[in-house]
């Protein structure tokens, strides 16, 4: 079985991380404190509809000593895409004046704004077959539960694309059953709380190493055992399962001027 490796090096400062190759999608929820770091090192930056309001309103708050207009000009999205039911007219006009590409897909009500942005990234020339972009989505957790559920569903719709959903408190990734997974932990950034959740289908057999309460050919299902409130013990976790699983781990509250800082 092929091994799939996972790392959260995108949360490290530029001089401490290996080459970063990811696209960033900003959704319409509060921006995590590490958003400036992710933004500055992303290969492609998209706002999903009302996510543009968040960049416009909240990013200047990360730099209280700088002029808000300068910050808004510096952090310009490459693309705004969605059904355009949330973005404010003043925000739309501002980014249009800066040359941001705006794609109105209000005709498509069968996919979420996150779906729409992922499809744009997958079709982008930057997403080369030999070096595919990882996708980070901020604001994917919190707020309305139906939105959260839709974002989790997106992970299952694109199992061949590495997608990480981020909030200020945690991240979530899909672990497809066709791979054995190695998850590399940066202890200064992540943990110790974690979980493995069989949302898509029950798991008859899941085996792990590196957790406080490891699983050995363990059955997991809703209505039975689900591995929540587990703890990481080391810097490498392995997971093998007969079912797709969601992996989640807490993000530590750090001084944003130290570990989680912009370059």
Tab-separated table of C-alpha atoms in Angstrom:
chain	number	residue	atom	x	y	z
A	1	UNK	CA	0.000	0.000	0.000
A	2	UNK	CA	1.389	3.397	-0.994
A	3	UNK	CA	2.329	5.729	1.852
A	4	UNK	CA	0.874	9.247	1.847
A	5	UNK	CA	2.798	11.776	3.917
A	6	UNK	CA	1.180	14.736	5.685
A	7	UNK	CA	2.871	17.784	7.165
A	8	UNK	CA	1.763	21.148	8.502
A	9	UNK	CA	4.970	22.941	7.541
A	10	UNK	CA	2.810	25.676	6.007
A	11	UNK	CA	2.391	26.946	9.596
A	12	UNK	CA	6.151	27.439	9.947
A	13	UNK	CA	7.915	30.711	9.144
A	14	UNK	CA	9.433	30.794	5.667
A	15	UNK	CA	12.995	30.314	6.896
A	16	UNK	CA	12.037	27.180	8.826
A	17	UNK	CA	9.852	25.377	6.305
A	18	UNK	CA	10.697	23.420	3.202
A	19	UNK	CA	9.426	24.703	-0.137
A	20	UNK	CA	5.786	25.662	0.229
A	21	UNK	CA	3.542	24.711	-2.626
A	22	UNK	CA	-0.057	25.421	-1.803
A	23	UNK	CA	-3.071	27.471	-2.778
A	24	UNK	CA	-5.070	29.383	-0.177
A	25	UNK	CA	-8.860	29.730	-0.131
A	26	UNK	CA	-10.436	32.210	2.284
A	27	UNK	CA	-14.023	31.417	3.275
A	28	UNK	CA	-16.535	33.671	4.993
A	29	UNK	CA	-15.597	33.095	8.644
A	30	UNK	CA	-13.184	34.782	11.047
A	31	UNK	CA	-9.596	34.767	9.808
A	32	UNK	CA	-7.175	32.597	11.816
A	33	UNK	CA	-4.293	34.499	13.380
A	34	UNK	CA	-1.828	32.857	10.977
A	35	UNK	CA	-3.616	34.064	7.824
A	36	UNK	CA	-0.904	36.621	6.883
A	37	UNK	CA	1.731	33.869	6.976
A	38	UNK	CA	-0.320	31.569	4.749
A	39	UNK	CA	-1.191	34.410	2.376
A	40	UNK	CA	2.364	35.600	1.818
A	41	UNK	CA	3.676	32.172	0.830
A	42	UNK	CA	0.737	30.831	-1.180
A	43	UNK	CA	1.188	30.241	-4.903
A	44	UNK	CA	-2.441	31.173	-5.554
A	45	UNK	CA	-4.888	33.125	-3.369
A	46	UNK	CA	-8.644	32.888	-3.732
A	47	UNK	CA	-11.562	34.331	-1.811
A	48	UNK	CA	-14.786	32.348	-1.880
A	49	UNK	CA	-17.480	35.011	-2.262
A	50	UNK	CA	-17.871	36.642	1.185
A	51	UNK	CA	-14.329	35.587	2.094
A	52	UNK	CA	-13.317	38.786	0.326
A	53	UNK	CA	-15.177	40.768	3.004
A	54	UNK	CA	-13.043	39.032	5.633
A	55	UNK	CA	-9.780	39.935	3.889
A	56	UNK	CA	-10.923	43.517	3.426
A	57	UNK	CA	-12.242	43.988	6.991
A	58	UNK	CA	-10.053	41.786	9.158
A	59	UNK	CA	-6.561	41.678	7.654
A	60	UNK	CA	-5.833	45.332	8.549
A	61	UNK	CA	-6.545	44.397	12.189
A	62	UNK	CA	-3.439	42.184	12.157
A	63	UNK	CA	-1.337	45.293	11.448
A	64	UNK	CA	-2.778	48.017	13.707
A	65	UNK	CA	0.220	50.307	13.227
A	66	UNK	CA	-0.041	50.336	9.439
A	67	UNK	CA	-2.457	52.153	7.157
A	68	UNK	CA	-5.478	49.950	6.398
A	69	UNK	CA	-5.494	50.907	2.718
A	70	UNK	CA	-1.869	49.837	2.325
A	71	UNK	CA	-2.678	46.474	3.886
A	72	UNK	CA	-5.675	46.002	1.596
A	73	UNK	CA	-3.523	46.754	-1.424
A	74	UNK	CA	-0.783	44.408	-0.240
A	75	UNK	CA	-3.121	41.498	0.426
A	76	UNK	CA	-5.012	41.437	-2.859
A	77	UNK	CA	-6.653	38.131	-3.831
A	78	UNK	CA	-5.822	36.698	-7.232
A	79	UNK	CA	-9.379	35.456	-7.703
A	80	UNK	CA	-12.802	35.942	-6.126
A	81	UNK	CA	-15.169	33.153	-7.072
A	82	UNK	CA	-18.611	32.008	-5.923
A	83	UNK	CA	-22.304	32.649	-6.275
A	84	UNK	CA	-21.768	36.277	-5.184
A	85	UNK	CA	-24.568	36.391	-2.643
A	86	UNK	CA	-22.342	37.509	0.253
A	87	UNK	CA	-19.641	39.841	-1.025
A	88	UNK	CA	-20.407	43.520	-0.384
A	89	UNK	CA	-20.562	45.828	-3.428
A	90	UNK	CA	-17.870	48.149	-2.026
A	91	UNK	CA	-15.499	45.219	-1.484
A	92	UNK	CA	-16.187	43.835	-4.955
A	93	UNK	CA	-15.511	47.202	-6.589
A	94	UNK	CA	-12.338	47.726	-4.547
A	95	UNK	CA	-10.724	44.456	-5.643
A	96	UNK	CA	-11.917	44.839	-9.226
A	97	UNK	CA	-10.071	48.159	-9.299
A	98	UNK	CA	-6.898	46.347	-8.187
A	99	UNK	CA	-7.170	43.798	-10.991
A	100	UNK	CA	-8.506	40.812	-9.069
A	101	UNK	CA	-10.220	38.302	-11.341
A	102	UNK	CA	-13.894	37.917	-10.373
A	103	UNK	CA	-15.819	34.827	-11.476
A	104	UNK	CA	-19.573	34.950	-10.881
A	105	UNK	CA	-21.062	31.454	-10.768
A	106	UNK	CA	-24.467	32.380	-9.397
A	107	UNK	CA	-25.990	30.079	-12.028
A	108	UNK	CA	-24.535	27.065	-10.179
A	109	UNK	CA	-26.444	26.360	-6.966
A	110	UNK	CA	-25.488	22.665	-6.797
A	111	UNK	CA	-21.937	23.193	-5.537
A	112	UNK	CA	-20.570	25.225	-2.635
A	113	UNK	CA	-18.281	28.231	-3.019
A	114	UNK	CA	-15.457	26.041	-1.699
A	115	UNK	CA	-16.175	23.518	-4.465
A	116	UNK	CA	-16.030	26.280	-7.041
A	117	UNK	CA	-12.652	27.512	-5.803
A	118	UNK	CA	-11.163	24.008	-5.647
A	119	UNK	CA	-12.166	23.360	-9.256
A	120	UNK	CA	-10.468	26.607	-10.300
A	121	UNK	CA	-7.249	25.561	-8.547
A	122	UNK	CA	-7.313	22.053	-10.004
A	123	UNK	CA	-7.599	23.531	-13.503
A	124	UNK	CA	-4.932	26.187	-12.927
A	125	UNK	CA	-1.646	26.021	-14.883
A	126	UNK	CA	0.101	26.304	-11.497
A	127	UNK	CA	-1.358	22.920	-10.540
A	128	UNK	CA	1.040	20.816	-12.570
A	129	UNK	CA	0.735	17.051	-12.646
A	130	UNK	CA	4.329	16.662	-11.453
A	131	UNK	CA	3.848	18.989	-8.474
A	132	UNK	CA	0.211	19.422	-7.504
A	133	UNK	CA	-0.815	22.217	-5.186
A	134	UNK	CA	-1.992	21.437	-1.706
A	135	UNK	CA	-5.128	23.434	-0.858
A	136	UNK	CA	-5.578	25.248	2.444
A	137	UNK	CA	-9.016	26.615	3.314
A	138	UNK	CA	-9.384	29.099	6.177
A	139	UNK	CA	-12.743	29.831	7.752
A	140	UNK	CA	-13.950	26.343	6.849
A	141	UNK	CA	-14.905	25.555	10.447
A	142	UNK	CA	-17.168	27.466	12.797
A	143	UNK	CA	-20.376	29.304	12.050
A	144	UNK	CA	-23.370	27.464	10.607
A	145	UNK	CA	-23.185	23.705	10.927
A	146	UNK	CA	-24.657	23.091	7.466
A	147	UNK	CA	-21.757	25.088	6.026
A	148	UNK	CA	-19.286	23.022	8.057
A	149	UNK	CA	-20.923	19.796	6.868
A	150	UNK	CA	-20.716	21.008	3.272
A	151	UNK	CA	-17.015	21.757	3.698
A	152	UNK	CA	-16.382	18.290	5.138
A	153	UNK	CA	-18.249	16.804	2.195
A	154	UNK	CA	-15.852	18.619	-0.143
A	155	UNK	CA	-12.970	16.580	1.310
A	156	UNK	CA	-14.738	13.407	0.195
A	157	UNK	CA	-15.540	14.828	-3.252
A	158	UNK	CA	-11.839	15.357	-4.056
A	159	UNK	CA	-9.941	12.540	-2.311
A	160	UNK	CA	-7.077	12.790	-4.810
A	161	UNK	CA	-6.358	16.401	-3.780
A	162	UNK	CA	-4.698	17.284	-0.484
A	163	UNK	CA	-7.108	19.718	1.164
A	164	UNK	CA	-6.740	21.055	4.709
A	165	UNK	CA	-9.594	22.845	6.456
A	166	UNK	CA	-8.337	25.387	9.000
A	167	UNK	CA	-9.700	27.383	11.894
A	168	UNK	CA	-7.918	29.237	14.668
A	169	UNK	CA	-8.242	26.104	16.829
A	170	UNK	CA	-7.702	23.057	14.626
A	171	UNK	CA	-7.205	21.556	11.197
A	172	UNK	CA	-9.004	18.714	9.421
A	173	UNK	CA	-7.770	16.499	6.584
A	174	UNK	CA	-9.136	13.429	4.799
A	175	UNK	CA	-7.124	10.203	5.041
A	176	UNK	CA	-8.203	8.116	2.005
A	177	UNK	CA	-8.381	4.394	2.673
A	178	UNK	CA	-6.294	3.543	-0.390
A	179	UNK	CA	-3.151	4.823	1.372
A	180	UNK	CA	-1.206	4.149	4.524
A	181	UNK	CA	-0.701	7.535	6.149
A	182	UNK	CA	2.268	9.092	7.915
A	183	UNK	CA	1.395	12.324	9.721
A	184	UNK	CA	4.385	14.421	10.762
A	185	UNK	CA	3.733	16.582	13.808
A	186	UNK	CA	5.421	19.890	14.644
A	187	UNK	CA	5.029	19.757	18.460
A	188	UNK	CA	5.516	23.509	18.848
A	189	UNK	CA	2.521	24.092	16.567
A	190	UNK	CA	0.127	21.177	16.852
A	191	UNK	CA	-1.515	18.958	19.432
A	192	UNK	CA	-1.757	17.309	21.714
A	193	UNK	CA	-5.509	16.772	21.142
A	194	UNK	CA	-6.477	14.860	18.014
A	195	UNK	CA	-9.108	12.552	16.568
A	196	UNK	CA	-9.885	10.041	13.825
A	197	UNK	CA	-13.490	10.112	12.686
A	198	UNK	CA	-15.214	7.711	10.244
A	199	UNK	CA	-17.818	10.097	8.855
A	200	UNK	CA	-18.088	8.669	5.339
A	201	UNK	CA	-18.643	5.034	6.363
A	202	UNK	CA	-17.953	2.760	9.331
A	203	UNK	CA	-14.445	1.345	9.665
A	204	UNK	CA	-14.153	-2.356	10.413
A	205	UNK	CA	-10.381	-2.128	10.963
A	206	UNK	CA	-8.236	0.879	11.820
A	207	UNK	CA	-4.673	0.632	13.126
A	208	UNK	CA	-2.521	3.507	14.378
A	209	UNK	CA	0.844	4.206	15.972
A	210	UNK	CA	1.997	7.294	17.848
A	211	UNK	CA	-1.224	8.051	19.744
A	212	UNK	CA	-1.886	7.900	23.466
A	213	UNK	CA	-4.666	5.417	22.763
A	214	UNK	CA	-3.612	3.538	19.648
A	215	UNK	CA	-6.054	1.474	17.624
A	216	UNK	CA	-5.313	-2.104	16.540
A	217	UNK	CA	-7.707	-3.457	13.901
A	218	UNK	CA	-10.326	-1.460	15.778
A	219	UNK	CA	-13.898	-0.999	14.568
A	220	UNK	CA	-15.149	2.583	14.545
A	221	UNK	CA	-18.618	3.816	13.693
A	222	UNK	CA	-21.170	6.392	14.786
A	223	UNK	CA	-23.277	4.808	17.490
A	224	UNK	CA	-20.154	2.961	18.638
A	225	UNK	CA	-16.486	3.846	19.171
A	226	UNK	CA	-15.148	7.038	17.578
A	227	UNK	CA	-11.580	8.088	18.366
A	228	UNK	CA	-12.125	11.645	19.585
A	229	UNK	CA	-10.179	13.359	22.395
A	230	UNK	CA	-7.113	11.253	21.643
A	231	UNK	CA	-3.582	12.596	22.199
A	232	UNK	CA	-0.426	12.565	20.077
A	233	UNK	CA	2.628	11.041	21.767
A	234	UNK	CA	5.404	11.608	19.243
A	235	UNK	CA	6.325	13.453	16.069
A	236	UNK	CA	5.005	10.808	13.664
A	237	UNK	CA	1.561	9.208	13.573
A	238	UNK	CA	0.711	6.320	11.268
A	239	UNK	CA	-2.823	5.410	10.235
A	240	UNK	CA	-4.119	2.500	8.163
A	241	UNK	CA	-7.835	1.869	7.710
A	242	UNK	CA	-10.356	0.115	5.503
A	243	UNK	CA	-12.433	3.321	5.451
A	244	UNK	CA	-11.776	6.956	4.631
A	245	UNK	CA	-11.207	8.830	7.892
A	246	UNK	CA	-11.121	12.453	8.943
A	247	UNK	CA	-7.976	13.412	10.855
A	248	UNK	CA	-8.158	16.431	13.134
A	249	UNK	CA	-5.576	17.957	15.453
A	250	UNK	CA	-5.557	21.075	17.609
A	251	UNK	CA	-3.434	24.100	16.705
A	252	UNK	CA	-1.609	25.596	19.658
A	253	UNK	CA	-2.184	29.188	20.663
A	254	UNK	CA	1.143	30.811	19.930
A	255	UNK	CA	2.368	34.368	19.931
A	256	UNK	CA	1.800	35.313	16.262
A	257	UNK	CA	5.050	37.304	16.369
A	258	UNK	CA	6.982	34.138	17.151
A	259	UNK	CA	6.180	30.770	15.581
A	260	UNK	CA	3.021	31.711	13.681
A	261	UNK	CA	4.204	34.905	12.083
A	262	UNK	CA	4.323	36.375	8.629
A	263	UNK	CA	7.594	36.029	6.810
